[in-house]
Short mmCIF file of N, CA and C and ligand atoms in Angstrom, two decimals:
data_model
loop_
_atom_site.label_atom_id
_atom_site.label_comp_id
_atom_site.label_asym_id
_atom_site.label_seq_id
_atom_site.Cartn_x
_atom_site.Cartn_y
_atom_site.Cartn_z
N MET I 8 -182.35 -16.83 54.11
CA MET I 8 -181.91 -15.52 53.64
C MET I 8 -182.33 -15.34 52.19
N GLN I 9 -182.83 -14.15 51.90
CA GLN I 9 -183.22 -13.80 50.54
C GLN I 9 -182.27 -12.73 50.05
N THR I 10 -181.74 -12.91 48.86
CA THR I 10 -180.87 -11.88 48.34
C THR I 10 -181.10 -11.70 46.84
N SER I 11 -180.75 -10.53 46.36
CA SER I 11 -180.92 -10.25 44.94
C SER I 11 -179.61 -9.73 44.38
N ILE I 12 -179.19 -10.32 43.27
CA ILE I 12 -177.94 -9.90 42.64
C ILE I 12 -178.27 -9.43 41.24
N LYS I 13 -177.72 -8.28 40.88
CA LYS I 13 -177.95 -7.74 39.54
C LYS I 13 -176.82 -8.20 38.62
N VAL I 14 -177.21 -8.83 37.51
CA VAL I 14 -176.23 -9.43 36.61
C VAL I 14 -176.39 -8.84 35.21
N GLU I 15 -175.26 -8.56 34.57
CA GLU I 15 -175.29 -8.09 33.20
C GLU I 15 -174.78 -9.17 32.25
N GLY I 16 -175.38 -9.24 31.07
CA GLY I 16 -174.88 -10.14 30.04
C GLY I 16 -175.74 -11.37 29.80
N MET I 17 -176.78 -11.55 30.60
CA MET I 17 -177.65 -12.70 30.37
C MET I 17 -178.69 -12.31 29.31
N THR I 18 -178.77 -13.11 28.26
CA THR I 18 -179.66 -12.75 27.17
C THR I 18 -180.71 -13.81 26.83
N CYS I 19 -180.47 -15.03 27.19
CA CYS I 19 -181.40 -16.07 26.74
C CYS I 19 -181.53 -17.19 27.77
N GLY I 20 -182.29 -18.18 27.42
CA GLY I 20 -182.53 -19.30 28.32
C GLY I 20 -181.26 -20.05 28.69
N HIS I 21 -180.32 -20.05 27.77
CA HIS I 21 -179.06 -20.72 28.06
C HIS I 21 -178.31 -20.00 29.18
N CYS I 22 -178.28 -18.69 29.09
CA CYS I 22 -177.62 -17.87 30.12
C CYS I 22 -178.30 -18.13 31.47
N GLU I 23 -179.62 -18.11 31.44
CA GLU I 23 -180.39 -18.33 32.66
C GLU I 23 -180.02 -19.67 33.29
N LYS I 24 -179.95 -20.69 32.45
CA LYS I 24 -179.62 -22.03 32.93
C LYS I 24 -178.22 -22.09 33.53
N ALA I 25 -177.26 -21.42 32.86
CA ALA I 25 -175.87 -21.45 33.30
C ALA I 25 -175.75 -20.80 34.68
N VAL I 26 -176.41 -19.66 34.85
CA VAL I 26 -176.34 -18.93 36.12
C VAL I 26 -177.05 -19.72 37.22
N LYS I 27 -178.23 -20.21 36.90
CA LYS I 27 -178.98 -21.00 37.87
C LYS I 27 -178.19 -22.22 38.32
N GLY I 28 -177.63 -22.92 37.34
CA GLY I 28 -176.88 -24.15 37.62
C GLY I 28 -175.69 -23.88 38.52
N ALA I 29 -174.97 -22.80 38.21
CA ALA I 29 -173.76 -22.47 38.97
C ALA I 29 -174.13 -22.14 40.42
N LEU I 30 -175.22 -21.40 40.59
CA LEU I 30 -175.63 -21.01 41.95
C LEU I 30 -176.13 -22.21 42.74
N LYS I 31 -176.86 -23.08 42.07
CA LYS I 31 -177.42 -24.23 42.78
C LYS I 31 -176.36 -25.23 43.20
N GLU I 32 -175.19 -25.13 42.56
CA GLU I 32 -174.09 -26.02 42.95
C GLU I 32 -173.49 -25.62 44.29
N ILE I 33 -173.76 -24.40 44.71
CA ILE I 33 -173.23 -23.94 46.01
C ILE I 33 -174.06 -24.59 47.11
N ASP I 34 -173.36 -25.19 48.05
CA ASP I 34 -174.03 -25.83 49.17
C ASP I 34 -174.78 -24.78 50.00
N GLY I 35 -176.07 -24.96 50.18
CA GLY I 35 -176.85 -24.01 50.97
C GLY I 35 -177.78 -23.14 50.14
N VAL I 36 -177.60 -23.17 48.82
CA VAL I 36 -178.50 -22.40 47.96
C VAL I 36 -179.73 -23.24 47.66
N GLN I 37 -180.91 -22.67 47.92
CA GLN I 37 -182.15 -23.44 47.74
C GLN I 37 -182.90 -23.08 46.46
N GLU I 38 -183.17 -21.80 46.30
CA GLU I 38 -183.97 -21.36 45.15
C GLU I 38 -183.26 -20.26 44.39
N VAL I 39 -183.35 -20.33 43.07
CA VAL I 39 -182.79 -19.28 42.24
C VAL I 39 -183.83 -18.88 41.20
N HIS I 40 -184.10 -17.59 41.14
CA HIS I 40 -185.01 -17.11 40.11
C HIS I 40 -184.34 -16.03 39.29
N VAL I 41 -184.31 -16.23 37.97
CA VAL I 41 -183.64 -15.28 37.08
C VAL I 41 -184.68 -14.50 36.28
N ASN I 42 -184.53 -13.19 36.26
CA ASN I 42 -185.35 -12.35 35.40
C ASN I 42 -184.45 -11.81 34.29
N LEU I 43 -184.62 -12.36 33.11
CA LEU I 43 -183.74 -11.98 31.99
C LEU I 43 -183.92 -10.52 31.57
N GLU I 44 -185.12 -9.99 31.72
CA GLU I 44 -185.37 -8.61 31.30
C GLU I 44 -184.63 -7.60 32.18
N THR I 45 -184.64 -7.83 33.48
CA THR I 45 -184.01 -6.87 34.38
C THR I 45 -182.59 -7.27 34.76
N GLY I 46 -182.25 -8.54 34.58
CA GLY I 46 -180.95 -9.03 35.00
C GLY I 46 -180.90 -9.35 36.48
N ASN I 47 -182.05 -9.29 37.13
CA ASN I 47 -182.07 -9.59 38.56
C ASN I 47 -182.11 -11.09 38.82
N VAL I 48 -181.25 -11.51 39.72
CA VAL I 48 -181.23 -12.91 40.13
C VAL I 48 -181.61 -12.95 41.61
N ASP I 49 -182.74 -13.54 41.90
CA ASP I 49 -183.21 -13.65 43.29
C ASP I 49 -182.85 -15.02 43.82
N ILE I 50 -182.25 -15.02 44.99
CA ILE I 50 -181.73 -16.26 45.56
C ILE I 50 -182.22 -16.47 46.99
N SER I 51 -182.65 -17.67 47.28
CA SER I 51 -182.91 -18.07 48.67
C SER I 51 -181.79 -19.01 49.08
N ALA I 52 -181.14 -18.67 50.18
CA ALA I 52 -180.01 -19.49 50.60
C ALA I 52 -179.84 -19.45 52.12
N ASP I 53 -179.07 -20.40 52.62
CA ASP I 53 -178.72 -20.41 54.04
C ASP I 53 -177.83 -19.20 54.35
N GLU I 54 -177.82 -18.83 55.64
CA GLU I 54 -177.00 -17.68 56.06
C GLU I 54 -175.51 -17.88 55.78
N LYS I 55 -175.08 -19.14 55.75
CA LYS I 55 -173.64 -19.41 55.59
C LYS I 55 -173.12 -19.09 54.19
N VAL I 56 -174.03 -18.95 53.23
CA VAL I 56 -173.59 -18.65 51.87
C VAL I 56 -173.34 -17.16 51.74
N SER I 57 -172.12 -16.80 51.34
CA SER I 57 -171.81 -15.37 51.24
C SER I 57 -172.16 -14.83 49.86
N GLU I 58 -172.44 -13.53 49.85
CA GLU I 58 -172.78 -12.84 48.61
C GLU I 58 -171.60 -12.96 47.63
N GLN I 59 -170.41 -12.89 48.18
CA GLN I 59 -169.19 -12.98 47.38
C GLN I 59 -169.10 -14.32 46.66
N GLU I 60 -169.43 -15.37 47.40
CA GLU I 60 -169.38 -16.72 46.85
C GLU I 60 -170.35 -16.85 45.66
N MET I 61 -171.53 -16.26 45.84
CA MET I 61 -172.53 -16.33 44.78
C MET I 61 -172.11 -15.48 43.58
N ALA I 62 -171.55 -14.31 43.86
CA ALA I 62 -171.11 -13.43 42.78
C ALA I 62 -170.00 -14.11 41.97
N GLU I 63 -169.10 -14.78 42.65
CA GLU I 63 -168.01 -15.46 41.96
C GLU I 63 -168.52 -16.58 41.07
N ALA I 64 -169.52 -17.32 41.55
CA ALA I 64 -170.08 -18.41 40.76
C ALA I 64 -170.69 -17.88 39.46
N ILE I 65 -171.31 -16.70 39.56
CA ILE I 65 -171.93 -16.08 38.37
C ILE I 65 -170.84 -15.60 37.42
N GLU I 66 -169.81 -14.98 37.97
CA GLU I 66 -168.73 -14.44 37.14
C GLU I 66 -167.96 -15.56 36.43
N GLU I 67 -167.85 -16.69 37.10
CA GLU I 67 -167.17 -17.84 36.49
C GLU I 67 -167.88 -18.31 35.23
N GLN I 68 -169.17 -18.03 35.15
CA GLN I 68 -169.93 -18.42 33.96
C GLN I 68 -169.79 -17.38 32.85
N GLY I 69 -169.12 -16.29 33.15
CA GLY I 69 -168.86 -15.28 32.12
C GLY I 69 -169.79 -14.08 32.15
N TYR I 70 -170.51 -13.90 33.26
CA TYR I 70 -171.43 -12.76 33.36
C TYR I 70 -170.91 -11.76 34.39
N ASP I 71 -171.32 -10.52 34.22
CA ASP I 71 -170.85 -9.46 35.12
C ASP I 71 -171.85 -9.21 36.23
N VAL I 72 -171.36 -9.21 37.45
CA VAL I 72 -172.19 -8.87 38.60
C VAL I 72 -172.09 -7.37 38.81
N VAL I 73 -173.24 -6.70 38.75
CA VAL I 73 -173.25 -5.24 38.87
C VAL I 73 -173.37 -4.83 40.33
N SER I 74 -174.21 -5.52 41.07
CA SER I 74 -174.36 -5.19 42.48
C SER I 74 -174.82 -6.41 43.27
CU1 LIG V 2 -177.75 -16.82 26.53
#
């Protein structure tokens, strides 16, 4: 499954690392690509991983999930 989540508040490489790390800790997440300019986070994951679970992992790092 491929999904894209729009995130607000990521400004630098540290933010990118924090979001990537949090998502990759979820069992079933394979690939995470962060675009700092657009705030888009593209994720490849197993079907069992819910969008909600991924959004929560991002929010726990202190960033806002827009969609
Ligand atoms: Cu940062």
